[in-house]
Short mmCIF file of C-alpha atoms in Angstrom, two decimals:
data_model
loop_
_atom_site.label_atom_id
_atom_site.label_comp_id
_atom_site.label_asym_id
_atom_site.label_seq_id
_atom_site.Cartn_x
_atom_site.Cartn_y
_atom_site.Cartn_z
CA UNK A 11 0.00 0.00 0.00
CA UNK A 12 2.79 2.43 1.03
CA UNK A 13 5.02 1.75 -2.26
CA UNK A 14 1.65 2.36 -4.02
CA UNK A 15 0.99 5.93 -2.79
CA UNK A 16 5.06 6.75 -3.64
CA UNK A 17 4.56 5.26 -7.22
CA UNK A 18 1.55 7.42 -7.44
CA UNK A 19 2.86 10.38 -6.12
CA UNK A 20 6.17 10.16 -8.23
CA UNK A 21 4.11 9.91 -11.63
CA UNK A 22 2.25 13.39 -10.97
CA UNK A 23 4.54 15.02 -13.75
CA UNK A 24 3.77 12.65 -15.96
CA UNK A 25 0.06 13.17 -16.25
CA UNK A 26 -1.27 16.12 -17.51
CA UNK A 27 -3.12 18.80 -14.81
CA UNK A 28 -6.31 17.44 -15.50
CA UNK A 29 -5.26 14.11 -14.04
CA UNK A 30 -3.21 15.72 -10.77
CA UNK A 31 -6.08 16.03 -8.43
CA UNK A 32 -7.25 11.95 -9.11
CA UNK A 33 -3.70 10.58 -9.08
CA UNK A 34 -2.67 12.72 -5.27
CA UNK A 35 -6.12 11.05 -4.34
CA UNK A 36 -5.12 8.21 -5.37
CA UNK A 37 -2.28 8.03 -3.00
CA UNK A 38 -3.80 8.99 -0.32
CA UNK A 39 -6.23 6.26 -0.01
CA UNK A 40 -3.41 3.83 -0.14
CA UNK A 41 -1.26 6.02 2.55
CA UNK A 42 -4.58 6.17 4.75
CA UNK A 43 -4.35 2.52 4.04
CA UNK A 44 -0.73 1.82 4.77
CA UNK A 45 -1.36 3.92 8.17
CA UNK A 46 -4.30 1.82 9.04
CA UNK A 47 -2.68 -1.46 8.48
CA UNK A 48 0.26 -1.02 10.75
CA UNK A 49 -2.08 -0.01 13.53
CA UNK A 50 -3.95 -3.70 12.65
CA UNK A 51 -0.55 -5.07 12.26
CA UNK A 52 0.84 -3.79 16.06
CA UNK A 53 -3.27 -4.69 17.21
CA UNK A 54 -2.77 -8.23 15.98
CA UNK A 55 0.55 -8.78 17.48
CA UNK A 56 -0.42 -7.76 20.60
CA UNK A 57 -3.72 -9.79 20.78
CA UNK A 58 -1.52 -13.12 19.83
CA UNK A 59 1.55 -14.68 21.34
CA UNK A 60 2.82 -17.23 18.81
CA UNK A 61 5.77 -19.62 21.37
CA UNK A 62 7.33 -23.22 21.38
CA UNK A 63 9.00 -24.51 24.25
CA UNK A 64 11.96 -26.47 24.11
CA UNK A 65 12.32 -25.85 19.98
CA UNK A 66 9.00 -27.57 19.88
CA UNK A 67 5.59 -26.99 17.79
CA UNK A 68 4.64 -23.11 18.08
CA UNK A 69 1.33 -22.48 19.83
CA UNK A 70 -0.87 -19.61 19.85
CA UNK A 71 -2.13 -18.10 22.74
CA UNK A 72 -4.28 -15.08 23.39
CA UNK A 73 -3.17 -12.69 25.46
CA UNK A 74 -6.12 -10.63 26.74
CA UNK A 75 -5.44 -7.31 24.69
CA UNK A 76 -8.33 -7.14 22.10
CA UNK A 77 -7.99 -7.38 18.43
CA UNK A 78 -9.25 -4.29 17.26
CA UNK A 79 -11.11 -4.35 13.58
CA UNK A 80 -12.33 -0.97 14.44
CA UNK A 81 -8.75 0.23 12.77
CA UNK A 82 -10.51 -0.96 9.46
CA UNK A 83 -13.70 0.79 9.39
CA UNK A 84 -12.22 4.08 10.22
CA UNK A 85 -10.13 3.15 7.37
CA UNK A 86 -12.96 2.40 5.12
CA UNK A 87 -14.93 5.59 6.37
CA UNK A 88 -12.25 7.56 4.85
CA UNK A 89 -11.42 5.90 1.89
CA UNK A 90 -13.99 4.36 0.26
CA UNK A 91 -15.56 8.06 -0.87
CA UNK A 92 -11.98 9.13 -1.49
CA UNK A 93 -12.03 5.60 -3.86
CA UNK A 94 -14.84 6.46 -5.71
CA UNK A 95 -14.17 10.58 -6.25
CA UNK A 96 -10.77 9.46 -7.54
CA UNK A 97 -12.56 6.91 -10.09
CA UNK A 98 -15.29 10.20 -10.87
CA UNK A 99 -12.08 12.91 -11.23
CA UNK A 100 -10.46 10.58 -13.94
CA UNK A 101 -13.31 9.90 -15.95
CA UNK A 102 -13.55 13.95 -16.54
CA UNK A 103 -17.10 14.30 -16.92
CA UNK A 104 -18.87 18.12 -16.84
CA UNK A 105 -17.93 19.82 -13.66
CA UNK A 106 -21.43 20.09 -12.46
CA UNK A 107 -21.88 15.99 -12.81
CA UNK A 108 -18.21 15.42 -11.03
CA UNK A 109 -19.73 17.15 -7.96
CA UNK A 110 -23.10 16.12 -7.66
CA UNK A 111 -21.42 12.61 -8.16
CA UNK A 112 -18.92 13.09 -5.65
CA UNK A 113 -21.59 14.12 -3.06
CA UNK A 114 -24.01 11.43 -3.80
CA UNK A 115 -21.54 8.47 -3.88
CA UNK A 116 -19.28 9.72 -1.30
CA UNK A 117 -22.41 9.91 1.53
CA UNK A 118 -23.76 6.28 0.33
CA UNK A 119 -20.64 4.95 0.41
CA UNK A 120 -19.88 6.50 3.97
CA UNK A 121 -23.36 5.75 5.13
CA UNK A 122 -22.62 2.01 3.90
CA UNK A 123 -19.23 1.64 6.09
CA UNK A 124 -21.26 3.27 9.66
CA UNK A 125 -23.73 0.76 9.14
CA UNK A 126 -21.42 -1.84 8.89
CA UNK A 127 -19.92 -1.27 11.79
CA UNK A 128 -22.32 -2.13 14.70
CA UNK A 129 -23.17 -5.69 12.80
CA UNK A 130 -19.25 -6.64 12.84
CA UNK A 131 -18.37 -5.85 16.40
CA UNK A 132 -21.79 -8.09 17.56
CA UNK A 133 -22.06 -11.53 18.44
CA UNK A 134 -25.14 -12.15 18.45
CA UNK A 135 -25.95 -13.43 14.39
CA UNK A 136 -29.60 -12.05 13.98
CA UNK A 137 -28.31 -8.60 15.02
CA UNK A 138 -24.88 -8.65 12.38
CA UNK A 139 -27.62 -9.56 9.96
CA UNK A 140 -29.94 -6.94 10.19
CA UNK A 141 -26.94 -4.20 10.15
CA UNK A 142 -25.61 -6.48 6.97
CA UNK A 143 -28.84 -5.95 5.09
CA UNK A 144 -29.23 -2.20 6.20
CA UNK A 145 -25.73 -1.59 5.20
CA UNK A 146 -26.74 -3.47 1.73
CA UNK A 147 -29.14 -0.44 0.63
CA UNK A 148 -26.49 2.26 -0.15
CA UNK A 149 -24.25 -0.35 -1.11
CA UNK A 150 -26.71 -1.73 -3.83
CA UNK A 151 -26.98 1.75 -4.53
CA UNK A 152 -23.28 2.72 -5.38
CA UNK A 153 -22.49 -0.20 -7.36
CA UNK A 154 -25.85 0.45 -9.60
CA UNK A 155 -24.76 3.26 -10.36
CA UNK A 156 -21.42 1.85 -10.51
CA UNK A 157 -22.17 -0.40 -13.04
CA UNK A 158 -24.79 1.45 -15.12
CA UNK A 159 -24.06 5.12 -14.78
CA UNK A 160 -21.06 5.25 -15.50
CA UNK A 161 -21.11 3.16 -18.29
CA UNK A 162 -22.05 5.90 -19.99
CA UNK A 163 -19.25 8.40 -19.19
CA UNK A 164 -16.49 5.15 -20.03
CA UNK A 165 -18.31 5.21 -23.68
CA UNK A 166 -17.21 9.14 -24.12
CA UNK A 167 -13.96 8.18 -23.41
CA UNK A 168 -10.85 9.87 -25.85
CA UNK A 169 -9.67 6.67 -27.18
CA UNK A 170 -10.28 3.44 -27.08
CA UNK A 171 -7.39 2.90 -24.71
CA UNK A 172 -8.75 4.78 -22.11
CA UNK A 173 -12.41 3.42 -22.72
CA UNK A 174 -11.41 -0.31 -22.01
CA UNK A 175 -9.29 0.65 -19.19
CA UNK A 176 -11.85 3.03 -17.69
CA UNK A 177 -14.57 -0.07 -18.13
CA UNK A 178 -11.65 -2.03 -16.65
CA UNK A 179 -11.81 -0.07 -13.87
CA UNK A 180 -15.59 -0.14 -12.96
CA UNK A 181 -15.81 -3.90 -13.09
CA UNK A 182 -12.94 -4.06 -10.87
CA UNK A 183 -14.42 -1.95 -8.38
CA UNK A 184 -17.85 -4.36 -8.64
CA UNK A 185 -15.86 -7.22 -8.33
CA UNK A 186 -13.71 -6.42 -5.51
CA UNK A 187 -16.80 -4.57 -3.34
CA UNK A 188 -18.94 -7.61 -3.80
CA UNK A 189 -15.84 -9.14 -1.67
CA UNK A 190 -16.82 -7.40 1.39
CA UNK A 191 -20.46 -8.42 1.96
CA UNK A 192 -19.30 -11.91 1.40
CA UNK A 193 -16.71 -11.65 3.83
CA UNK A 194 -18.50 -10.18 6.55
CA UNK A 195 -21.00 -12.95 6.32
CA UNK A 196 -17.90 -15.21 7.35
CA UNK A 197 -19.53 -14.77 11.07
CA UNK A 198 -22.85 -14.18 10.67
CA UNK A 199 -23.55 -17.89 8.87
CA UNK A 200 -21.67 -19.46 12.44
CA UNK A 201 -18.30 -19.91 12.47
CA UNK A 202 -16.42 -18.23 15.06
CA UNK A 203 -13.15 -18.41 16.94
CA UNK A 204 -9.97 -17.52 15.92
CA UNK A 205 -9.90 -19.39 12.29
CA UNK A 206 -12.99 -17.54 11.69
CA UNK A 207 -11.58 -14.07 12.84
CA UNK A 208 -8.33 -15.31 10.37
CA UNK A 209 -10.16 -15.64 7.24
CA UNK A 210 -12.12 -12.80 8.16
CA UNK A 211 -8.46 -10.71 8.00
CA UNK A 212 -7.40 -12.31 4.90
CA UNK A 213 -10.59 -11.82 2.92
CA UNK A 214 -10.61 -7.78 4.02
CA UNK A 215 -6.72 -7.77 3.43
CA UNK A 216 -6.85 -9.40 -0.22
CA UNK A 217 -10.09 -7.15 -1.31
CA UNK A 218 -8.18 -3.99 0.13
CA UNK A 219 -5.47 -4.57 -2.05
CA UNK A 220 -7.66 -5.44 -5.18
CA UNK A 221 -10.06 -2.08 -4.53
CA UNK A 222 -6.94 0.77 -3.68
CA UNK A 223 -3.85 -0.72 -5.23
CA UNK A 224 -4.62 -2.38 -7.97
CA UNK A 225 -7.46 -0.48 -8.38
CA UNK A 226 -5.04 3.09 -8.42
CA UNK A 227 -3.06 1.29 -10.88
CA UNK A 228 -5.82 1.47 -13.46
CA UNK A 229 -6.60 4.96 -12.49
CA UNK A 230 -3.14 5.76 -13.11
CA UNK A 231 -3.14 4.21 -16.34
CA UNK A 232 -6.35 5.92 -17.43
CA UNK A 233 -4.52 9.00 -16.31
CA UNK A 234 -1.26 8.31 -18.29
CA UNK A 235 -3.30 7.24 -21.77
CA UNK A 236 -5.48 10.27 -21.08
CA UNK A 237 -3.01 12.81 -20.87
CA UNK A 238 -0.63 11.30 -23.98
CA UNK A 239 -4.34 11.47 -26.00
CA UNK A 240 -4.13 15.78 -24.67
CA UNK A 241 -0.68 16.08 -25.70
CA UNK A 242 -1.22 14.67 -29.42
CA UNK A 243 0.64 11.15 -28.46
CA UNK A 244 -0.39 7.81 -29.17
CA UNK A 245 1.27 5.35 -26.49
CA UNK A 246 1.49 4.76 -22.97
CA UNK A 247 4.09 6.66 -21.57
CA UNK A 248 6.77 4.21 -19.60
CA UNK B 1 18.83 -1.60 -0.18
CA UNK B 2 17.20 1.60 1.84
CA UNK B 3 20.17 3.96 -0.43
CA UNK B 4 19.41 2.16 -3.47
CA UNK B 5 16.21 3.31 -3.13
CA UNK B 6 16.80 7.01 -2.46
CA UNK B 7 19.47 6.70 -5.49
CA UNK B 8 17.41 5.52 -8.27
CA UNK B 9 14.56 8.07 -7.07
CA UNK B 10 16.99 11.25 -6.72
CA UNK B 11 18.19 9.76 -10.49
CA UNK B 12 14.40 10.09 -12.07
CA UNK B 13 14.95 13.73 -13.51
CA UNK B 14 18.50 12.10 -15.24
CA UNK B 15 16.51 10.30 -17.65
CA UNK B 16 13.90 10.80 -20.39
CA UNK B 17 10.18 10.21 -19.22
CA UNK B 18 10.55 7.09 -20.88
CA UNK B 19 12.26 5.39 -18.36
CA UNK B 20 11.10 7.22 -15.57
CA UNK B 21 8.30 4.64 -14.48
CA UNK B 22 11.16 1.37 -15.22
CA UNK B 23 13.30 3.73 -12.30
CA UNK B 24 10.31 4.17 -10.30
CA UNK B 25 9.86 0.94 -9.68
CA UNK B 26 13.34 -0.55 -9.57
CA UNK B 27 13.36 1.61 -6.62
CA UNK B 28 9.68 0.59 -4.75
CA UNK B 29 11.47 -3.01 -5.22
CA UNK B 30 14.14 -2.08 -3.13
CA UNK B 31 11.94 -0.16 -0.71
CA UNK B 32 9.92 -3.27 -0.26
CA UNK B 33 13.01 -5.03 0.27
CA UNK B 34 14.27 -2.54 3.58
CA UNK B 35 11.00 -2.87 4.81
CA UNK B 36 10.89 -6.76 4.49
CA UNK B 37 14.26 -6.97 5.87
CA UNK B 38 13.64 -4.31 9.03
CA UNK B 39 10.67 -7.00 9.91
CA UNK B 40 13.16 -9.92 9.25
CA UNK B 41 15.90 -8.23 11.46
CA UNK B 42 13.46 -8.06 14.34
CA UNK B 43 11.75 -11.42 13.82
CA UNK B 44 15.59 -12.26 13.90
CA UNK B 45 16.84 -10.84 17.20
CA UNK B 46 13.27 -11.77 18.91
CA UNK B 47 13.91 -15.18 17.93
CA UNK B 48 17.70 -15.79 19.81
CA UNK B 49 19.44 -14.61 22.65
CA UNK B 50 22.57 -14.00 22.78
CA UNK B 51 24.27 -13.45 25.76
CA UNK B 52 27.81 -14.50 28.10
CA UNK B 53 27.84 -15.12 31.84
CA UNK B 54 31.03 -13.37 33.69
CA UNK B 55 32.13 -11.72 30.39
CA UNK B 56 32.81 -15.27 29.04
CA UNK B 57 32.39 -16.77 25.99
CA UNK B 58 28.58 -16.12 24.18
CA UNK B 59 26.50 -18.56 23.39
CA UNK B 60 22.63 -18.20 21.55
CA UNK B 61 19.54 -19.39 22.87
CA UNK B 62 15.93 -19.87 21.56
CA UNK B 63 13.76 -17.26 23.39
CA UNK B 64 10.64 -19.49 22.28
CA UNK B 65 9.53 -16.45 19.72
CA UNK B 66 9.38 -17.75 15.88
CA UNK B 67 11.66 -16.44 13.73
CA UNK B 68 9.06 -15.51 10.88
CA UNK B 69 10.54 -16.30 7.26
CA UNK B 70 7.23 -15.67 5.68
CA UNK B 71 8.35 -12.16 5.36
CA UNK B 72 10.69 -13.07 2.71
CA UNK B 73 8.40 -14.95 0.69
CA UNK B 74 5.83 -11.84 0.66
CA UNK B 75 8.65 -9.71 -0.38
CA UNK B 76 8.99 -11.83 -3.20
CA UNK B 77 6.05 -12.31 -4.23
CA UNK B 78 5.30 -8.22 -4.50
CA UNK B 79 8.85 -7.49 -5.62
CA UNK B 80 9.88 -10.64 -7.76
CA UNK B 81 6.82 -9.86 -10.16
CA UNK B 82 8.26 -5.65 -10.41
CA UNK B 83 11.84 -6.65 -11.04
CA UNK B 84 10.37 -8.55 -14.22
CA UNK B 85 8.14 -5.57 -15.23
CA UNK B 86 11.26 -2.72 -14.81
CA UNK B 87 13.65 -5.10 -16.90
CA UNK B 88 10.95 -5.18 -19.43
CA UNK B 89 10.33 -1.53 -19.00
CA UNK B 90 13.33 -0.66 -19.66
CA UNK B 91 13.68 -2.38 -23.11
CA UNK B 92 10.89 -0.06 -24.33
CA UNK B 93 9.32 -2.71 -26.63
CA UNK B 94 6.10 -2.20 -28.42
CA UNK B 95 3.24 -1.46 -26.07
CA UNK B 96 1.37 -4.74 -26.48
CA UNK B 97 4.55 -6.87 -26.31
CA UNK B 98 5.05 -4.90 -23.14
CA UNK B 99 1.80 -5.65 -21.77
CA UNK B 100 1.36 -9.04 -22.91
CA UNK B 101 4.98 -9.92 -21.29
CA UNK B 102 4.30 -8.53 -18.16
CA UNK B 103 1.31 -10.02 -17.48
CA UNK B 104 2.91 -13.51 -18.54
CA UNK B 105 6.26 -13.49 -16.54
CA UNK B 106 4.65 -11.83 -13.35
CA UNK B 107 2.00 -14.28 -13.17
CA UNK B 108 4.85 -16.97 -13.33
CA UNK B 109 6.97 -15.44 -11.20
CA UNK B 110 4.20 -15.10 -8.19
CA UNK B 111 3.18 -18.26 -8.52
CA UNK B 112 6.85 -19.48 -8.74
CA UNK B 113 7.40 -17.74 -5.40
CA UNK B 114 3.84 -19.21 -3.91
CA UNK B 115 4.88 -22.55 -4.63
CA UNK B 116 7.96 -22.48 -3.18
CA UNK B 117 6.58 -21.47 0.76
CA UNK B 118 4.68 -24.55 1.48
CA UNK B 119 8.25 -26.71 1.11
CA UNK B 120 10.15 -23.82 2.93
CA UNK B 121 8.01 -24.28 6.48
CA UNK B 122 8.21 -27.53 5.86
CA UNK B 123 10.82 -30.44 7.79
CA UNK B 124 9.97 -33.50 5.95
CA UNK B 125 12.70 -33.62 3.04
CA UNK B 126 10.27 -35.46 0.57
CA UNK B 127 7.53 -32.70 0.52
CA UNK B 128 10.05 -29.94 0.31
CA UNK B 129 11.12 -31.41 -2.89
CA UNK B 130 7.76 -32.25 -4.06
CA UNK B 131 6.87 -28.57 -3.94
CA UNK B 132 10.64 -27.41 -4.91
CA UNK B 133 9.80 -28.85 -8.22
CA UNK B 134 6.63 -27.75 -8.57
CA UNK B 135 8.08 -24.15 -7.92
CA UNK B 136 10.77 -24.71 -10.74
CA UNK B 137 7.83 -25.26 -13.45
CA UNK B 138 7.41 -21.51 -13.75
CA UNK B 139 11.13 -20.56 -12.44
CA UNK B 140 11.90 -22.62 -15.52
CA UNK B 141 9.42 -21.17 -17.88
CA UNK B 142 10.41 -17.16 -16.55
CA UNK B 143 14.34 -17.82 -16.99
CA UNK B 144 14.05 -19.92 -20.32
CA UNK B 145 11.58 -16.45 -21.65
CA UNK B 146 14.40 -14.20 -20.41
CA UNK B 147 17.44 -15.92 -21.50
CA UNK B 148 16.19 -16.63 -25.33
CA UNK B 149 13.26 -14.32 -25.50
CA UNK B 150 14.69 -11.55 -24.60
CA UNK B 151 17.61 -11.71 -26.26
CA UNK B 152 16.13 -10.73 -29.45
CA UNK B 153 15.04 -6.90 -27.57
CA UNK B 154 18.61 -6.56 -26.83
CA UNK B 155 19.67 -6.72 -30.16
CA UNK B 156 17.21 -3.88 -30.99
CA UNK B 157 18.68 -1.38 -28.61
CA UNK B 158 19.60 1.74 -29.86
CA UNK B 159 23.15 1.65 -29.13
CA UNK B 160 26.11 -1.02 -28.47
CA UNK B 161 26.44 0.51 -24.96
CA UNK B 162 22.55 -0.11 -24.31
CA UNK B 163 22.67 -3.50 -25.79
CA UNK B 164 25.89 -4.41 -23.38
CA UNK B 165 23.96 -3.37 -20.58
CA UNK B 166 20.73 -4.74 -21.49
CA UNK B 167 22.38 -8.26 -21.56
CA UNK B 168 24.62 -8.08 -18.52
CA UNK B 169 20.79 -7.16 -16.93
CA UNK B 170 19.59 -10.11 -18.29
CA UNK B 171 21.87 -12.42 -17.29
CA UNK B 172 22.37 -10.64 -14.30
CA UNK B 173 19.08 -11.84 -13.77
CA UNK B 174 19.76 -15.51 -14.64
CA UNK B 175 22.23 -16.36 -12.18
CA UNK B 176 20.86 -14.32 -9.02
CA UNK B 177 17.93 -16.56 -9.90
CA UNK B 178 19.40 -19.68 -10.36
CA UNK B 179 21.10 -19.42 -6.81
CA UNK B 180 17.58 -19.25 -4.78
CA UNK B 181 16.84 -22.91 -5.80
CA UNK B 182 20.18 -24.01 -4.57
CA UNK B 183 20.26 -22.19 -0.93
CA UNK B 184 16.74 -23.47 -0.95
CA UNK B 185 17.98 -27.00 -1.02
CA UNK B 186 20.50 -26.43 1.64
CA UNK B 187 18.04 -27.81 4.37
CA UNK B 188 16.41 -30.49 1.76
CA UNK B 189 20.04 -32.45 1.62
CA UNK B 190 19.47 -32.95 5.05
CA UNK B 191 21.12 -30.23 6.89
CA UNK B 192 18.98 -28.69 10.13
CA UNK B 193 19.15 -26.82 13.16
CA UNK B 194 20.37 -22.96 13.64
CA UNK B 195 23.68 -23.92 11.22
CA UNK B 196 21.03 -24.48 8.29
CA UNK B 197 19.21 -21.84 9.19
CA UNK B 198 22.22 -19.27 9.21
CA UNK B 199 23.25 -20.34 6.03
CA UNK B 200 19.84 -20.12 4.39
CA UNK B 201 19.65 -16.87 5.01
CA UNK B 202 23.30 -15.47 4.35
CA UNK B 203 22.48 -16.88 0.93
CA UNK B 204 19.01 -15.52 0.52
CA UNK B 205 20.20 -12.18 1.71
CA UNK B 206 23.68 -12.11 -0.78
CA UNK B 207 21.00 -13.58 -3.70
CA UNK B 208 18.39 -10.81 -2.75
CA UNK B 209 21.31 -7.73 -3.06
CA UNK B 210 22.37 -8.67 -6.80
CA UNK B 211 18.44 -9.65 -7.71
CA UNK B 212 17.41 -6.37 -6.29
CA UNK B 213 19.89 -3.40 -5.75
CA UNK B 214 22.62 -4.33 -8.41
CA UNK B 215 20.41 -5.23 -11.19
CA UNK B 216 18.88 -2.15 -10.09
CA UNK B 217 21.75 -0.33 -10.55
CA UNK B 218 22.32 -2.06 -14.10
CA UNK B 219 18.38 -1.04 -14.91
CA UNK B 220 19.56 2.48 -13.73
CA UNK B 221 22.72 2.81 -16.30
CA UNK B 222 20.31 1.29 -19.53
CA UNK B 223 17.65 4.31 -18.82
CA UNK B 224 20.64 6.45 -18.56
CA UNK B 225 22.31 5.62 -21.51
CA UNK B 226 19.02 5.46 -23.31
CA UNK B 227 18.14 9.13 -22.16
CA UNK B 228 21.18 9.92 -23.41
CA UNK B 229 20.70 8.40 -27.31
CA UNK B 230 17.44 10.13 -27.09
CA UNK B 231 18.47 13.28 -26.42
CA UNK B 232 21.42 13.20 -28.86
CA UNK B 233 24.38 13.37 -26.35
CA UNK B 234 27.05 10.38 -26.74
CA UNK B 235 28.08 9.45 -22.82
CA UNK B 236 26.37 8.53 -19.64
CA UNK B 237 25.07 11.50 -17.54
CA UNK B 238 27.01 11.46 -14.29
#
């Protein structure tokens, strides 16, 4: 995540203005990310003590300090918006549509990660459920429009480079949201314990890297192909 | 690997723009490297004590914490795939070939690297082989599409200088790889215990210098030469 927001950051001159504002974005959600995950990192490590005695098998233990996932919604509070107004910014549309769609998915989005919240931290499995299926509504929401409005703005794109990575980048963010509901549900269908509370991680962790990452990647490339298209070239710059 | 870092980034206005994502990234590999081996250093000196009684002679002991060589393998498997994708950067072949390549040798390259954990936690000798030479099927299939494939790139580079250093980089890259098998197959022969251990990872860590920093460097003196072709000058920028 951290080498990420420097490769981001260090390809600024490269794109043209237009493209500044969505690639310093971009970086940020992967530094807010990168900050995030070494507070997880230091919370894990101090929830766990992994031992052997004697050279023998290693065994975990807990050791009373909490694991705390609340590190990831905070996360997610802040960058999931940022996510999506980077994805608007590069697609360039009319200034009045960039900010009316930078108000309406930033809130749903942010609306989707509070309601989230009190459904992971619960035990009790009718009571994740119902703040799953209320957190479901905005989601649906965002990746409708997602999917379908935006469609739209990838077909106006200046070449056809840019239009297949800029459809690229949609289904990417479709595919890797539909991660999250899934994994949350890791709990709320019964398993529990520590293996649960592993896969749990993991799942988050992978879809993470998929939706800011590799996800910045392609708005970086839309950026690049963009701004060679503005200054009358044909390729990718390298 | 910290100053090769700081080196090949402080170098980015030296060369053209179209290197200057190839030195961008030869330079997040070796970033990911410091990081990797900060974590590895501490896993390290959590895992022994060392220590004399009276001022006499010092002997190591297990402390009972893991020493954690997982690190290295997610290293690898972030920065094996990017040293791949800056050497082919840096040959500035036709934009499909460049995709098309990338995609191809860093998917072999991960998976090389993923194959290869499961034998490296192991102790029983026959499964380490078993997934040792499952691991070479793509280390194989990468080195084979560097040694002859690209050999036909360097012969396209626009001058005898560039085309000197574009082979020593890829068979630079040829024998740093071909030693990771063989330090991997010090504790297969049979050899275990801290000994093993210590020489596992002097070998990983030499292997992981010329793989990362030195070809780096070698990466660094093609865009440089390059940038000088391009802009119609005759010797390497100091």
């Amino acid at each position: 995540m951290g080498s990420a927001t420097i490769f981001f950051w260090l390809q600024l001159p490269n794109v043209t203005k237009n493209y500044r504002t969505a690639l310093t974005i971009t970086g940020i959600v992967t530094l807010i990310a990168t900050y995030h995950y070494i507070r997880i990192f230091n919370s894990w490590s101090e929830a766990f003590t992994v031992s052997s005695k004697d050279g023998g098998d290693y065994t975990v233990q807990l050791t009373g300090a909490p694991f705390n996932d609340g590190y990831r919604y905070v996360d997610w509070l802040l960058t999931v918006p940022l996510l999506l107004i980077e994805l608007i910014l590069v697609m360039k549309l009319p200034q009045a549509e960039t900010v009316s769609l930078s108000w309406k998915l930033g809130l749903a989005s942010a609306l989707m990660v509070a309601l989230g919240y009190p459904g992971e931290i619960q035990e009790d499995l009718s009571v994740r459920w119902f703040w799953w299926c209320l957190s479901m509504i905005p989601f649906c929401y965002v990746v409708f429009t997602l999917a379908v409005g935006l469609a739209e703005a990838t077909s106006k794109q200046p070449s056809p480079a840019a239009a297949s990575l800029a459809s690229a980048a949609r289904y990417l963010t479709v595919l890797s949201w539909c991660t999250y509901p899934f994994v949350y549900m890791v709990k709320s269908v019964g398993l529990a314990g520590p293996a649960a509370t592993m896969y749990e991680q993991v799942g988050y962790s992978l879809a993470d890297v998929l939706a800011k990452a590799v996800f910045g990647v392609l708005i970086w490339a839309i950026a690049a192909e963009k701004s060679a298209v503005e200054e009358g070239g044909k390729l990718l710059p390298n």
